[in-house]
mmCIF file of C-alpha atoms in Angstrom:
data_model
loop_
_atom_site.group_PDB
_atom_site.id
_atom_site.type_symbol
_atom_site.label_atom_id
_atom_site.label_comp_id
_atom_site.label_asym_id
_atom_site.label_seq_id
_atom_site.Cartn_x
_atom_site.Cartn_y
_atom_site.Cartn_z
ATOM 1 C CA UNK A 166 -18.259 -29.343 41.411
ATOM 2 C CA UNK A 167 -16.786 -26.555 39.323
ATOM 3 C CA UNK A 168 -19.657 -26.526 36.830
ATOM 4 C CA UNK A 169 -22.631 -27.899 38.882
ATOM 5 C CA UNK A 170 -24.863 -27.854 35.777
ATOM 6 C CA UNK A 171 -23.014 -30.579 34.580
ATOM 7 C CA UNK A 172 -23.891 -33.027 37.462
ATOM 8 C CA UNK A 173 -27.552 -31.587 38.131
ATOM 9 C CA UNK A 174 -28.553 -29.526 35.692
ATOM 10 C CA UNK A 175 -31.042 -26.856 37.943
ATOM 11 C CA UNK A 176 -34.909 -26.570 38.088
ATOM 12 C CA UNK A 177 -36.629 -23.689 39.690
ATOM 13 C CA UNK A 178 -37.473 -23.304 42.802
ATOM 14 C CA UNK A 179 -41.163 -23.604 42.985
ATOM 15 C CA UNK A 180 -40.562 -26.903 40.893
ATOM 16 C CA UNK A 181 -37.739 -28.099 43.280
ATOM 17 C CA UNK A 182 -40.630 -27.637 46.238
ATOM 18 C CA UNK A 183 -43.010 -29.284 44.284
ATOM 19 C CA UNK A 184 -40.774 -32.588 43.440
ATOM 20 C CA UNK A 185 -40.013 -32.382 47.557
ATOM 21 C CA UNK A 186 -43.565 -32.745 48.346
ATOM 22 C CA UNK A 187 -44.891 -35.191 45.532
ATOM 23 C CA UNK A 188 -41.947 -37.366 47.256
ATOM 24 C CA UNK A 189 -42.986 -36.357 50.629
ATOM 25 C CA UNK A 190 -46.201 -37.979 49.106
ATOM 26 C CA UNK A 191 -45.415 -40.431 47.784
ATOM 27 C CA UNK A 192 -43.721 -41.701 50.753
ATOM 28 C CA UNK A 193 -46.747 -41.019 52.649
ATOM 29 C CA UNK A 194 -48.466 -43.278 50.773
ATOM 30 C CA UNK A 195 -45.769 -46.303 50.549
ATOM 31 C CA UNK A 196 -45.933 -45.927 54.630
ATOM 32 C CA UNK A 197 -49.661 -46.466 55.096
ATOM 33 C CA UNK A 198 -50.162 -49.472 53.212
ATOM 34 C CA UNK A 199 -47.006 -51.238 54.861
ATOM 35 C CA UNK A 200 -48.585 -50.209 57.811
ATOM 36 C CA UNK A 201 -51.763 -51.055 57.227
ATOM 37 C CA UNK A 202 -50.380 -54.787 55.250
ATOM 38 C CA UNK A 203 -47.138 -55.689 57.863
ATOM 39 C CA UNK A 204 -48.340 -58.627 60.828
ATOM 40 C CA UNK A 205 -51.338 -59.426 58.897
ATOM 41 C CA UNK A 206 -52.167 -63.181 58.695
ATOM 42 C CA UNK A 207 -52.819 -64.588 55.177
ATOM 43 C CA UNK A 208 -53.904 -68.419 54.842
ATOM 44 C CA UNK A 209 -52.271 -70.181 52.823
ATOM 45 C CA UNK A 210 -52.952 -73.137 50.770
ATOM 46 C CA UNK A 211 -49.685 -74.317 49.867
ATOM 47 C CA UNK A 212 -49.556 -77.843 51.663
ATOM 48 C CA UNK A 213 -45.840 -77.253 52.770
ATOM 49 C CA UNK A 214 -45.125 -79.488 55.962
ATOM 50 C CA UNK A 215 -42.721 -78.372 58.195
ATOM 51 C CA UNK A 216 -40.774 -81.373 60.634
ATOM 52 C CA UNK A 217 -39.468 -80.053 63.868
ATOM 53 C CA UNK A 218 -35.482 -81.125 63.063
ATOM 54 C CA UNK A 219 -35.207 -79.542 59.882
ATOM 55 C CA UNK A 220 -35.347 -75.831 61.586
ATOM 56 C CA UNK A 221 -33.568 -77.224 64.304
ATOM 57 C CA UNK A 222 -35.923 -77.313 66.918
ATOM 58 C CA UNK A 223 -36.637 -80.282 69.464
ATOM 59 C CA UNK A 224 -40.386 -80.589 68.868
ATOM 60 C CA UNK A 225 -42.986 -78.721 67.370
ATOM 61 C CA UNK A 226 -46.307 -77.893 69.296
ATOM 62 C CA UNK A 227 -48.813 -81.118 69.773
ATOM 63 C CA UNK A 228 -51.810 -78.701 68.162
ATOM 64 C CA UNK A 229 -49.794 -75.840 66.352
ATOM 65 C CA UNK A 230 -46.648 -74.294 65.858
ATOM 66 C CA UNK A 231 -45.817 -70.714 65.484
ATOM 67 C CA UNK A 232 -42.534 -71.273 63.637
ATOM 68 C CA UNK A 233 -41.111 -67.564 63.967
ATOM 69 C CA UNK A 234 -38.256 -66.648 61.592
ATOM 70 C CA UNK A 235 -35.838 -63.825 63.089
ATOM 71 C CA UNK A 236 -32.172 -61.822 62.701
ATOM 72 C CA UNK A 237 -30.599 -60.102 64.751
ATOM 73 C CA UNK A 238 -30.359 -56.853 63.093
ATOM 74 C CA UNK A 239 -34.381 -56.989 63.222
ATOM 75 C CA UNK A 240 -36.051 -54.752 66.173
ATOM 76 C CA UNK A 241 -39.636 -56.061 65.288
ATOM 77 C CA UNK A 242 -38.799 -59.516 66.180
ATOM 78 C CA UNK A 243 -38.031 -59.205 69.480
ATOM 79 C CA UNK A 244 -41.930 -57.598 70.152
ATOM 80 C CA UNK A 245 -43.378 -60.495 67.680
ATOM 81 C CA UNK A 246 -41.182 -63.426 69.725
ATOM 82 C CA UNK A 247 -42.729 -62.000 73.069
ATOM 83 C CA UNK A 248 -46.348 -61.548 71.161
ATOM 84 C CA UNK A 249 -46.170 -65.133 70.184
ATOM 85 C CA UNK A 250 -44.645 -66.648 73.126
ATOM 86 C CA UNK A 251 -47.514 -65.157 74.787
ATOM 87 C CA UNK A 252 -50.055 -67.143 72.714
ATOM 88 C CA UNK A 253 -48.068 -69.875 72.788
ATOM 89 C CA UNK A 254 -48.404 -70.013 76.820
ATOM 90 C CA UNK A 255 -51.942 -69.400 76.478
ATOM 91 C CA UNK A 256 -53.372 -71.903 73.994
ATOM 92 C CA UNK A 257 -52.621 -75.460 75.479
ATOM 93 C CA UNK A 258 -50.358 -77.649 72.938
ATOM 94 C CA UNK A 259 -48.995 -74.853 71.004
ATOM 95 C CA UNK A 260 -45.343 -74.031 70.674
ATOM 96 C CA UNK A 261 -43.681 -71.138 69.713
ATOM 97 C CA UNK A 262 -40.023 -71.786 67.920
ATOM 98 C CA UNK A 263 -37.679 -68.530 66.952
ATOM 99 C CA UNK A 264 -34.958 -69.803 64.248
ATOM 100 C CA UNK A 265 -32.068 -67.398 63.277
ATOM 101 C CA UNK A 266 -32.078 -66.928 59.609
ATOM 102 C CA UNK A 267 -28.384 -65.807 59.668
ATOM 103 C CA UNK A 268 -27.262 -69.533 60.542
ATOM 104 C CA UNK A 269 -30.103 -71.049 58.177
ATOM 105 C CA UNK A 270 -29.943 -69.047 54.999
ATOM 106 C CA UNK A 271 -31.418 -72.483 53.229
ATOM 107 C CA UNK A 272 -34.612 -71.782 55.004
ATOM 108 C CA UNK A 273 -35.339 -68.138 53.825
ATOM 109 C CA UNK A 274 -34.864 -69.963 50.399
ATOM 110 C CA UNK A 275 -36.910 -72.849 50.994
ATOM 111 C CA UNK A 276 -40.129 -70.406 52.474
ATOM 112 C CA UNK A 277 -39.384 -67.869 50.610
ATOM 113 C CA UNK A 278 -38.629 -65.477 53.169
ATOM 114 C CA UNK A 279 -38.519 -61.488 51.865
ATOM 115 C CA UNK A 280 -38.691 -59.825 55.562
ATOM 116 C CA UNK A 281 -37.959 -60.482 59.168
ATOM 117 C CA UNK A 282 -40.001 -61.683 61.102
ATOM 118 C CA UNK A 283 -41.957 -63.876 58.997
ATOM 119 C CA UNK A 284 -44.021 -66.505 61.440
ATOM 120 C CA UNK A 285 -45.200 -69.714 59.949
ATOM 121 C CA UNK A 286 -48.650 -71.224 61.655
ATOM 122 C CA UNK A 287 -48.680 -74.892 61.327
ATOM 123 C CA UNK A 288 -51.177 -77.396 62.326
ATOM 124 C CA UNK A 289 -50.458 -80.593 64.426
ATOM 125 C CA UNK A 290 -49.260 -82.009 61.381
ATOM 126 C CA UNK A 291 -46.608 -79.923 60.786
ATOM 127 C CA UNK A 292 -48.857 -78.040 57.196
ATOM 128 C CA UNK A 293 -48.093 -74.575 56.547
ATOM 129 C CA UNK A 294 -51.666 -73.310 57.301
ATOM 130 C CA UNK A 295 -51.217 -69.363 57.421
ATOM 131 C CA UNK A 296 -48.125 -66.896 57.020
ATOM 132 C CA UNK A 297 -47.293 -63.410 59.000
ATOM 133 C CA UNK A 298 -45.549 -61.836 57.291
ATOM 134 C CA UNK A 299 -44.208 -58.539 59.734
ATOM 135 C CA UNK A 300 -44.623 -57.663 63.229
ATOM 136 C CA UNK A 301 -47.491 -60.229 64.655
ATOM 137 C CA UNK A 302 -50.425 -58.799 65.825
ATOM 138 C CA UNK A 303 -52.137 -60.396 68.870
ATOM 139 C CA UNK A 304 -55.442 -60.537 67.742
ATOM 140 C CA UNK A 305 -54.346 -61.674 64.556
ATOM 141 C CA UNK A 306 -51.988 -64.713 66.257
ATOM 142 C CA UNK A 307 -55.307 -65.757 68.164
ATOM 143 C CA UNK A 308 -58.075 -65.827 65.397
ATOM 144 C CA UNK A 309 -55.486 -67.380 63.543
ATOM 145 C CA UNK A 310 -54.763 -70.258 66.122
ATOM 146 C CA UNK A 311 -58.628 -70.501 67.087
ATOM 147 C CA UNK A 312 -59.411 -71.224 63.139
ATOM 148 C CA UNK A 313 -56.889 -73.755 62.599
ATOM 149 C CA UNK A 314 -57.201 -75.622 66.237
ATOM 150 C CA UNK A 315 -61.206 -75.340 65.352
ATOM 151 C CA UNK A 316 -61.159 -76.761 62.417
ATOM 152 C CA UNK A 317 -58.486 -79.988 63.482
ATOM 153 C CA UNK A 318 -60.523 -80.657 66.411
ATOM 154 C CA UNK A 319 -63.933 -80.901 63.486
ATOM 155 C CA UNK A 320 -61.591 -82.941 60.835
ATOM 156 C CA UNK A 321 -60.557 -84.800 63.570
ATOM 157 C CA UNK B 57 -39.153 -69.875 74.298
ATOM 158 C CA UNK B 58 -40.561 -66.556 76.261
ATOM 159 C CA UNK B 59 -37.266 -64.152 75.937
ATOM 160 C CA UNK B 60 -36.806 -62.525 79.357
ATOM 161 C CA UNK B 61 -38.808 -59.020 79.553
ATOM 162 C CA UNK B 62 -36.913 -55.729 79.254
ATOM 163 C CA UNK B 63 -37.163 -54.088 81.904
ATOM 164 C CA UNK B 64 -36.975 -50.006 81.751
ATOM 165 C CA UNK B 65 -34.603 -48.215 82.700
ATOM 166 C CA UNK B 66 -34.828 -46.230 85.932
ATOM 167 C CA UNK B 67 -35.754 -42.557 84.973
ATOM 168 C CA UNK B 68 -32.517 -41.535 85.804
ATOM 169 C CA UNK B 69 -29.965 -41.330 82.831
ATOM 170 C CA UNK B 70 -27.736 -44.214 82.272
ATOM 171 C CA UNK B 71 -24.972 -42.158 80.586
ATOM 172 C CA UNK B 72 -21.527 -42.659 81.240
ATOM 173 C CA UNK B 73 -22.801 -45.693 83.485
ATOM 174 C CA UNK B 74 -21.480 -48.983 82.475
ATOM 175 C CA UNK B 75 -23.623 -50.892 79.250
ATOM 176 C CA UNK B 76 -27.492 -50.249 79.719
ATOM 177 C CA UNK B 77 -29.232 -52.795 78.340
ATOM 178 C CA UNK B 78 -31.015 -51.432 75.641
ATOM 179 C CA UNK B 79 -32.433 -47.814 74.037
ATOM 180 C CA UNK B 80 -35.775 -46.477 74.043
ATOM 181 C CA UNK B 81 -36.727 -47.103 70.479
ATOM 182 C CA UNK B 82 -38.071 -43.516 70.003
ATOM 183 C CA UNK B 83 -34.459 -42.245 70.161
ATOM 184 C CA UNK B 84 -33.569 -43.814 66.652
ATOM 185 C CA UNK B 85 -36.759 -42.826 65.333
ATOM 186 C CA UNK B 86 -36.062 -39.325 66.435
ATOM 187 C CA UNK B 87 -32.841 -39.009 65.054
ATOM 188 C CA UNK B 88 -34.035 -40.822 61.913
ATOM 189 C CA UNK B 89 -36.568 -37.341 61.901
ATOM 190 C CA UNK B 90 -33.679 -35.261 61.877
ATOM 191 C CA UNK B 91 -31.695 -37.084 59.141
ATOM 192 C CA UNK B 92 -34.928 -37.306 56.926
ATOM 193 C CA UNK B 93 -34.969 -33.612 57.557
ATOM 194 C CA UNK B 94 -31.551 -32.912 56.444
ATOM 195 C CA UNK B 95 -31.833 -34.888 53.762
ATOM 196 C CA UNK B 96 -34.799 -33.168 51.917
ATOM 197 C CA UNK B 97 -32.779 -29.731 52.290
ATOM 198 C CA UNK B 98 -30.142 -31.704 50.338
ATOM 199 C CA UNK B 99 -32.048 -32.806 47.871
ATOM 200 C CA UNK B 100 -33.676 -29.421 47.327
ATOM 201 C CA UNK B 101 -30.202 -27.500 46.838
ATOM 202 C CA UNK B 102 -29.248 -30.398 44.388
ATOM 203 C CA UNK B 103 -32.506 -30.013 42.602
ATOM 204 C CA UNK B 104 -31.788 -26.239 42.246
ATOM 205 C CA UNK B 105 -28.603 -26.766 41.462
ATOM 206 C CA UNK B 106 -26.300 -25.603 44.409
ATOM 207 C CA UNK B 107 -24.484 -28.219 43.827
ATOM 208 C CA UNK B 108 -21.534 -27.548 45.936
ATOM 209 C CA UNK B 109 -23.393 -27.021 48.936
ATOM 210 C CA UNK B 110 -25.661 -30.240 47.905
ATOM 211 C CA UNK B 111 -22.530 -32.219 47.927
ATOM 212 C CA UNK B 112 -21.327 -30.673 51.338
ATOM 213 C CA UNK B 113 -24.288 -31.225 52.817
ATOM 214 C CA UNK B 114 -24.455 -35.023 51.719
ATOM 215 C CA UNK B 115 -21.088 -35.416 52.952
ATOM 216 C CA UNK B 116 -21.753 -34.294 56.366
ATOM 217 C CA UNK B 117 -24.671 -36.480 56.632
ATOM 218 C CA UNK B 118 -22.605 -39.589 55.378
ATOM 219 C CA UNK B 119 -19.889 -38.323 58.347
ATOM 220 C CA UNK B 120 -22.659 -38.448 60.615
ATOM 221 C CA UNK B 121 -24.101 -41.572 59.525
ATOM 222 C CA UNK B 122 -20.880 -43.373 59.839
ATOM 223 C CA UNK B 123 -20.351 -41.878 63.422
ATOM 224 C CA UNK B 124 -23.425 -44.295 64.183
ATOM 225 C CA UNK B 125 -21.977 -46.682 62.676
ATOM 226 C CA UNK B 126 -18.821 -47.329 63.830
ATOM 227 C CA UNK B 127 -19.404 -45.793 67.347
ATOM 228 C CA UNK B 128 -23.264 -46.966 67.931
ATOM 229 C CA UNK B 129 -26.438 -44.879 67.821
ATOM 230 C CA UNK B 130 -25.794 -44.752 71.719
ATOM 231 C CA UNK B 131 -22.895 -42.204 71.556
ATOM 232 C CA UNK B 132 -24.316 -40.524 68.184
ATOM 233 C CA UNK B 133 -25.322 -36.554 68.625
ATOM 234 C CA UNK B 134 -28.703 -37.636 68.040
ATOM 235 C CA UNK B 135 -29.153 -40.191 70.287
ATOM 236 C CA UNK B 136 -27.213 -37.560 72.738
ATOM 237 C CA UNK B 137 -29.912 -34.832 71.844
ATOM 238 C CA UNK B 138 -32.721 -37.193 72.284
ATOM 239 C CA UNK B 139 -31.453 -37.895 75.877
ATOM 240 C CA UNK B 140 -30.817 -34.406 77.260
ATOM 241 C CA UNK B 141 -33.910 -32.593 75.260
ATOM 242 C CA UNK B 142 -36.835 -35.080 74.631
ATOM 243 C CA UNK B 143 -36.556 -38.268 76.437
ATOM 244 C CA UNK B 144 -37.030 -35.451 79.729
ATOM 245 C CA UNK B 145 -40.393 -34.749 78.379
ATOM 246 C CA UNK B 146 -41.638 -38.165 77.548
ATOM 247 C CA UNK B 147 -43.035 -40.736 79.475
ATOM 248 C CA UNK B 148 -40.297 -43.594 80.236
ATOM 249 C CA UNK B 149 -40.159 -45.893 77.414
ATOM 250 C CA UNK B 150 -42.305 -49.765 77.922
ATOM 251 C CA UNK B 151 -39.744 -51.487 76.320
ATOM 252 C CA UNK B 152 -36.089 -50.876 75.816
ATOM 253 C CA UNK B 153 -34.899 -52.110 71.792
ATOM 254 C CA UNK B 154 -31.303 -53.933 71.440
ATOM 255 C CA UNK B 155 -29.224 -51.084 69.566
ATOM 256 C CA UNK B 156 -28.163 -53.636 67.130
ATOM 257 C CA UNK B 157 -31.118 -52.764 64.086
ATOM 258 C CA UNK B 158 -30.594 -48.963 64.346
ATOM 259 C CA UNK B 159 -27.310 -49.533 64.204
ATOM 260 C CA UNK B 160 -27.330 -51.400 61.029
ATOM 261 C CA UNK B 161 -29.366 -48.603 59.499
ATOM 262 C CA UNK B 162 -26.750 -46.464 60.070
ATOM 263 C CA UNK B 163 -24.400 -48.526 58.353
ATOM 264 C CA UNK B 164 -26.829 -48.789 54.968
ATOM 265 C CA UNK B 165 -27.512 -44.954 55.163
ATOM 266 C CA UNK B 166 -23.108 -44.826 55.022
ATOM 267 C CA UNK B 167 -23.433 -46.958 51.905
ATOM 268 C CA UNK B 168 -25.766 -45.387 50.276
ATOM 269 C CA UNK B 169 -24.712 -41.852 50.937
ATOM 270 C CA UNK B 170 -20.902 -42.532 50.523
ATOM 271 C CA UNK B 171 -22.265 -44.300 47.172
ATOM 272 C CA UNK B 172 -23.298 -41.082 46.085
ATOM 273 C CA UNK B 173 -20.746 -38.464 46.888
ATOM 274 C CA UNK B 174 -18.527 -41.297 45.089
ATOM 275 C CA UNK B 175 -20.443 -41.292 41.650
ATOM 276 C CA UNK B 176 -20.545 -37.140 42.162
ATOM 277 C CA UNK B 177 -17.062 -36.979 42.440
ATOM 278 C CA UNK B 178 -16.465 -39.047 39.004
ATOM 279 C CA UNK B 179 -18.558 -37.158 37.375
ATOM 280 C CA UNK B 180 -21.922 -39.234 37.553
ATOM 281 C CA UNK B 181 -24.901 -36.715 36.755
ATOM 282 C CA UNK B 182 -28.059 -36.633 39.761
ATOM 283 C CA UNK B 183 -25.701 -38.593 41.681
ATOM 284 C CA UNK B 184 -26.599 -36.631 44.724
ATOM 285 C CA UNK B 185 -30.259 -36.010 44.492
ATOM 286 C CA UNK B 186 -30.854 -39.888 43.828
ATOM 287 C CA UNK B 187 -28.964 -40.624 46.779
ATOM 288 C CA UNK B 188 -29.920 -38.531 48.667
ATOM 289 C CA UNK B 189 -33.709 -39.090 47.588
ATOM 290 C CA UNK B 190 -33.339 -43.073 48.194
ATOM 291 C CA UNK B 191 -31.803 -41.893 51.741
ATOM 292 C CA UNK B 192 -34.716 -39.885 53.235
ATOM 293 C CA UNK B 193 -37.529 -42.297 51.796
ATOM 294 C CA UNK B 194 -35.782 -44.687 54.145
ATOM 295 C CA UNK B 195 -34.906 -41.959 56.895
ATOM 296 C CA UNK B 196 -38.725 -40.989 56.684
ATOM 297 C CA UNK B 197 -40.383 -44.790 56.963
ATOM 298 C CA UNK B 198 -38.381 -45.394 59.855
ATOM 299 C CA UNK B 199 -38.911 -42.247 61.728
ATOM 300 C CA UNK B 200 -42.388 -41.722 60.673
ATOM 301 C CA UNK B 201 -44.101 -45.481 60.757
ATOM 302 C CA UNK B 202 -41.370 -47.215 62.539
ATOM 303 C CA UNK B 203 -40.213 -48.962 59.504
ATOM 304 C CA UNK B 204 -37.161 -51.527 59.383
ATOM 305 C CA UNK B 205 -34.357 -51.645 57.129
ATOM 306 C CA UNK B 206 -32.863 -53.964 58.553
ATOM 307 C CA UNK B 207 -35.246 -56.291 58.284
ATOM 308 C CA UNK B 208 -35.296 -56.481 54.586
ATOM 309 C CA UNK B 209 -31.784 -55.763 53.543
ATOM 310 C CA UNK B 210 -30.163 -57.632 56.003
ATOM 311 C CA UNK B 211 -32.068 -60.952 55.149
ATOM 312 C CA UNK B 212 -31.453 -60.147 51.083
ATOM 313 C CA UNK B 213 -27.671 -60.236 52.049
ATOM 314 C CA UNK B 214 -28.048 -63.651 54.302
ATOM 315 C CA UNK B 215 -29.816 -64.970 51.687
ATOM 316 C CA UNK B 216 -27.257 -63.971 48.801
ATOM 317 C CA UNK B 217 -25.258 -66.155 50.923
ATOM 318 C CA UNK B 218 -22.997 -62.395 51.127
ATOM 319 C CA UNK B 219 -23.590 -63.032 55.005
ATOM 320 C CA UNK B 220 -22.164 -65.957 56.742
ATOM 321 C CA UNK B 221 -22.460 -67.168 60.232
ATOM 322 C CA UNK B 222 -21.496 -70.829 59.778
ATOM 323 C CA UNK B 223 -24.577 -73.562 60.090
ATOM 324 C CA UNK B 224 -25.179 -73.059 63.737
ATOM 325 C CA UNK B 225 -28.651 -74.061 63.567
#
């Protein structure tokens, strides 16, 4: 601290406000598209299928699942597990199941988890047919839940 | 399978009464304003090289990220502030968060601050303004678009197995 050009050597001022704001920027701009990407529902094509006992749950939903994966240090989940819940009480023969990653670090592995909450949507059969990853959005859950119950009930 | 609904608080200011079950989530976010604030004032005395106060300032920071740490963004100045000053002003809150998340960010602010009066101290050049710079993009996500630290980093350390629980399931 005695020689303070040693540990940052010093820009001026005008330059100092300008490196401020281009991070102010670029901050800015990192926020928006997480906004504007988080609780978005992608399909996905993977053909993953999920069984109700290997997430530790007693039964998955006899038309879909949203398989919701949570921690506790996590604020977001609590909003997406009443978001889904509500879905799942809406839409007959759909379940919604909340797993704790902290016990069940094997299972961030296995999906490849990044970020909390991350909600699988699977079909009757257990398939992986579309990933949240973020806080869910409603109208997102339902499309989401109308496509894939639409198209079992046509396969079917 | 439908968690029980929060249910606000009466208007009336739990403090001092027992455990309320949860803060109004704007309180973190509001503090995380102020420390985002701070921490760009750091950043510009490192960049101009008042380093002594840069380092001062990033060590009262760290002290007052720790305070959230250890004793809960509940009883932090902030959350204190936000209580007495806003929260007056505002409508009451429609849900009420579990302090758990914020709390955590407190505790990864500590790190990362600490880390950097640390590498200072021995000597490590820009260790301030990095840390301090890596600080306030986080401080600012969170206060300005309600973004989660928690929710990344605490999953990267459950998942480098750093973070153990036992198999519950």
């Amino acid at each position: 601290m005695e020689n303070p050009g040693v540990t940052s050597p010093p820009v001026n001022g005008l330059l100092a406000l300008g490196i401020l704001l281009a991070l102010v920027a670029a901050a800015t701009a990192a926020g928006l598209v997480w906004r504007a990407t988080t609780g978005r529902a992608r399909t996905t094509r993977s053909g993953q299928v999920v069984h109700a006992e290997e997430v530790g749950a007693d039964a998955f939903g006899d038309r879909a699942t949203l398989l919701q994966f949570s921690t506790e240090f996590c604020a977001p989940c609590r909003s997406t597990a009443r978001v889904l819940g509500a879905a799942a009480d809406e839409v007959d023969g759909v379940r919604h199941v909340d797993v704790d990653l902290t016990h069940r670090p094997d299972l961030a592995s296995r999906f490849g988890v990044l970020q909390t909450p991350t909600t699988l949507v699977l079909d009757a059969a257990g398939a992986v047919r579309a990933r949240i990853g973020g806080a869910a959005r409603p109208d997102d859950v339902r499309t989401t839940l109308d496509r894939i119950l639409g198209s079992h009930d046509v396969a079917a | 399978m439908s968690q029980p609904d929060l249910q606000p608080e009466p208007t009336a200011n739990p403090a001092g009464s027992g455990a309320p079950r949860g803060i109004d989530p704007r309180s973190p976010r509001f503090g995380a304003g102020i420390t985002a604030l701070l921490l760009l004032v750091d950043l510009f005395l490192a960049l101009v090289g008042a380093a002594t106060g840069a380092f001062a300032l990033l060590l009262v920071i760290a002290l007052l990220f720790a305070w959230g740490a250890f004793a809960g963004v509940r009883r932090h100045p902030y959350g204190v502030l936000y209580r007495r000053l806003v929260r007056p002003r505002l409508s009451p809150p429609t849900e009420l968060e579990d302090p758990a998340p914020p709390t955590f960010a407190q505790a990864v602010g500590l790190i990362v601050t600490a880390l950097g009066l640390l590498l200072a101290l021995v000597g490590v050049p820009f260790a301030v303004p990095v840390a301090a710079g890596l600080a306030f993009v986080a401080a600012f996500l969170n206060s300005v678009f309600g973004y989660c630290i928690g929710c990344q980093l605490y999953l990267l350390l459950v998942r480098a197995r750093l973070i153990r629980r036992g198999a519950a399931a």
